[in-house]
XYZ file of N, CA, C and O in Angstrom:
268
model
N 1.014 -1.173 -0.141
C -0.072 -0.005 -0.139
C 0.868 1.418 0.028
O 0.837 2.304 -0.902
N 2.188 1.058 0.887
C 3.020 2.384 0.720
C 3.463 2.784 -0.430
O 3.426 3.850 -0.916
N 3.832 1.750 -1.532
C 4.107 2.025 -2.699
C 3.114 2.438 -3.588
O 3.499 3.353 -4.353
N 1.875 1.781 -3.609
C 0.846 2.341 -4.250
C 0.771 3.839 -3.836
O 0.517 4.773 -5.040
N 0.571 4.601 -2.556
C 0.573 5.955 -2.389
C 1.616 6.597 -2.925
O 1.742 7.532 -3.728
N 3.075 6.001 -2.716
C 4.048 6.858 -3.511
C 3.955 6.790 -5.020
O 4.312 7.731 -5.217
N 3.470 5.815 -5.521
C 3.667 5.757 -7.056
C 2.334 7.008 -7.234
O 2.884 7.680 -8.544
N 1.423 7.008 -6.792
C 0.566 7.755 -7.332
C 0.852 9.394 -7.041
O 0.559 10.109 -7.694
N 1.714 9.540 -5.843
C 1.872 10.920 -5.533
C 3.069 11.334 -6.681
O 3.099 12.403 -7.114
N 3.865 10.199 -7.060
C 5.218 10.460 -8.162
C 4.284 11.147 -9.248
O 4.572 11.988 -10.044
N 3.267 10.221 -9.585
C 2.620 10.591 -10.929
C 1.631 12.065 -10.880
O 2.087 12.823 -11.872
N 1.359 12.196 -9.636
C 0.628 13.592 -9.458
C 1.777 14.627 -9.323
O 1.527 15.665 -10.201
N 2.904 14.403 -9.004
C 3.758 15.355 -8.737
C 4.226 15.892 -10.258
O 4.400 16.897 -10.780
N 4.623 14.648 -10.908
C 5.116 14.799 -12.416
C 3.957 15.622 -13.328
O 4.517 16.641 -14.016
N 2.967 15.276 -13.310
C 1.806 16.078 -13.905
C 1.680 17.489 -13.421
O 1.136 18.208 -14.459
N 1.779 17.484 -12.047
C 2.088 19.187 -11.616
C 3.067 20.022 -12.310
O 2.586 21.045 -12.589
N 3.934 19.357 -12.146
C 5.101 19.826 -12.912
C 5.084 20.311 -14.181
O 5.340 21.522 -14.738
N 4.477 19.185 -14.954
C 4.206 19.358 -16.422
C 3.380 20.400 -16.731
O 3.544 21.434 -17.382
N 2.381 20.398 -16.057
C 1.159 21.602 -15.999
C 1.747 23.114 -15.811
O 1.217 23.802 -16.283
N 2.239 23.040 -14.811
C 2.944 24.225 -14.309
C 4.162 24.929 -15.280
O 3.809 25.920 -15.526
N 4.735 23.948 -15.818
C 5.606 24.598 -17.101
C 4.929 24.855 -18.393
O 5.537 25.790 -18.463
N 4.051 24.247 -18.487
C 3.398 24.476 -19.794
C 2.506 25.685 -19.627
O 2.354 26.355 -20.534
N 1.945 25.987 -18.504
C 1.133 26.854 -18.216
C 1.507 28.359 -18.593
O 1.212 29.107 -19.407
N 3.028 28.628 -18.091
C 3.376 29.816 -18.398
C 2.684 30.678 -17.813
O 1.443 30.653 -17.679
N 3.203 32.231 -17.974
C 2.566 33.588 -17.604
C 2.090 33.662 -16.335
O 2.781 33.294 -15.277
N 0.762 33.830 -16.355
C 0.093 34.246 -14.976
C -0.011 32.978 -14.073
O -0.302 33.205 -12.996
N -0.318 31.654 -14.463
C -0.521 30.668 -13.786
C 0.685 30.056 -12.952
O 0.479 29.517 -11.818
N 1.736 30.670 -13.217
C 3.093 30.164 -12.584
C 2.990 30.678 -11.232
O 2.863 31.949 -11.179
N 3.260 30.080 -10.165
C 3.496 30.758 -8.817
C 4.728 31.806 -8.950
O 5.662 31.401 -9.553
N 4.633 32.620 -8.323
C 5.732 33.794 -8.135
C 7.082 32.829 -7.606
O 8.276 33.358 -8.048
N 6.813 32.137 -6.801
C 8.053 31.255 -6.037
C 7.997 29.905 -6.049
O 7.054 28.997 -6.075
N 9.052 29.417 -6.607
C 9.202 27.807 -6.874
C 9.047 27.103 -5.495
O 8.570 25.971 -5.506
N 9.432 27.858 -4.433
C 9.177 27.041 -3.178
C 8.006 26.885 -2.904
O 7.172 25.591 -2.424
N 6.863 27.839 -3.375
C 5.405 27.438 -3.475
C 5.185 26.176 -3.903
O 4.290 25.383 -3.515
N 5.418 25.936 -5.161
C 5.208 24.884 -6.016
C 5.745 23.487 -4.970
O 5.097 22.500 -5.103
N 6.954 23.748 -4.602
C 7.685 22.462 -3.703
C 6.745 22.013 -2.628
O 6.585 20.975 -2.247
N 6.217 23.081 -2.164
C 5.808 22.939 -0.457
C 4.288 22.136 -0.891
O 3.860 21.395 -0.512
N 3.582 22.881 -2.056
C 2.480 22.103 -2.402
C 2.478 20.791 -3.191
O 1.195 19.925 -2.881
N 3.666 20.558 -3.535
C 3.699 19.204 -3.821
C 4.235 18.090 -2.757
O 3.865 16.988 -2.541
N 5.028 18.625 -1.874
C 5.529 17.740 -0.830
C 4.515 17.525 0.332
O 4.369 16.442 1.015
N 3.857 18.329 0.701
C 3.039 18.370 2.127
C 1.991 17.326 1.866
O 1.806 16.105 2.428
N 1.179 17.202 0.617
C 0.516 16.180 0.293
C 0.894 14.558 0.345
O 0.397 13.585 0.571
N 2.034 14.769 -0.553
C 3.077 13.360 -0.285
C 3.395 12.921 0.782
O 3.201 11.752 1.180
N 3.497 13.833 1.647
C 4.066 13.576 3.203
C 2.982 12.917 3.857
O 2.672 11.899 4.653
N 1.997 13.663 3.818
C 0.541 13.089 4.341
C 0.274 11.897 3.842
O -0.291 10.952 4.524
N 0.112 11.583 2.676
C -0.344 10.377 2.205
C 0.849 9.089 2.503
O -0.297 8.035 2.990
N 1.974 9.448 2.811
C 2.789 8.422 2.938
C 2.383 8.114 4.628
O 2.391 7.151 5.021
N 2.162 9.185 5.264
C 2.081 9.029 6.858
C 0.974 8.158 6.894
O 0.962 7.303 7.813
N -0.207 8.555 6.409
C -1.579 7.594 6.403
C -1.132 6.386 5.719
O -1.761 5.460 6.924
N -0.825 6.222 4.993
C -0.435 4.638 4.445
C 0.428 3.646 5.325
O -0.116 2.743 5.777
N 1.490 4.741 6.093
C 2.266 4.015 7.065
C 1.395 3.436 8.277
O 1.391 2.456 8.629
N 0.651 4.364 8.717
C -0.626 3.936 9.933
C -0.972 2.920 9.574
O -1.337 2.097 10.488
N -2.024 3.080 8.425
C -3.015 2.100 7.950
C -1.986 0.833 7.871
O -2.604 -0.590 8.556
N -0.886 0.481 7.379
C -0.006 -0.372 7.368
C 0.260 -1.070 8.756
O 0.180 -2.223 8.941
N 0.486 -0.225 9.713
C 0.840 -0.680 11.140
C -0.251 -1.063 11.779
O -0.237 -2.117 12.736
N -1.470 -0.316 11.699
C -2.553 -0.689 12.249
C -3.082 -2.128 11.869
O -3.422 -2.959 12.329
N -3.154 -2.525 10.389
C -3.222 -3.855 9.822
C -2.462 -4.760 10.237
O -2.676 -6.049 10.746
N -1.167 -4.512 10.316
C -0.351 -5.645 10.989
C -0.400 -5.906 12.456
O -0.386 -7.143 12.826
N -1.068 -4.915 13.036
C -1.167 -5.252 14.569
C -2.429 -6.150 14.586
O -2.438 -6.986 15.752
N -3.397 -5.790 14.194
C -4.676 -6.558 14.157
C -4.228 -8.028 13.500
O -5.030 -8.780 13.989
N -3.618 -8.042 12.395
C -3.536 -9.470 12.124
C -2.418 -10.294 13.560
O -2.893 -11.594 13.379
N -1.829 -9.609 14.015
C -0.820 -9.912 15.117
C -1.796 -10.772 16.313
O -1.665 -11.548 16.825
N -2.876 -9.482 16.285
C -3.706 -9.896 17.599
C -4.634 -11.274 17.007
O -4.930 -11.947 18.124
N -5.106 -11.139 15.866
C -5.846 -12.251 15.395
C -5.356 -13.666 15.492
O -5.556 -14.794 16.009
N -3.927 -13.578 15.248
C -2.883 -14.532 15.126
C -2.912 -15.294 16.388
O -2.669 -16.470 16.761
N -2.848 -14.326 17.704
C -2.654 -14.410 18.885
C -3.794 -15.214 19.539
O -3.611 -15.883 20.788
N -5.196 -15.023 18.925
C -6.016 -15.289 19.862
C -6.617 -16.764 19.517
O -6.328 -17.372 18.383
């Protein structure tokens, strides 16, 4: 699941960067850092959620195996 989230984020990031570079003119953010932050934050959140779900699922499996 973690790899699926990472792959989806990479595809979204590439599409965003391509769209940003093609848009040109007024649609470009004034600061490249804004673009980087807007790409990194959702990726980090998605990876954290995927990791949390993975740990939760693993702990449930351990609990079921122990009972």
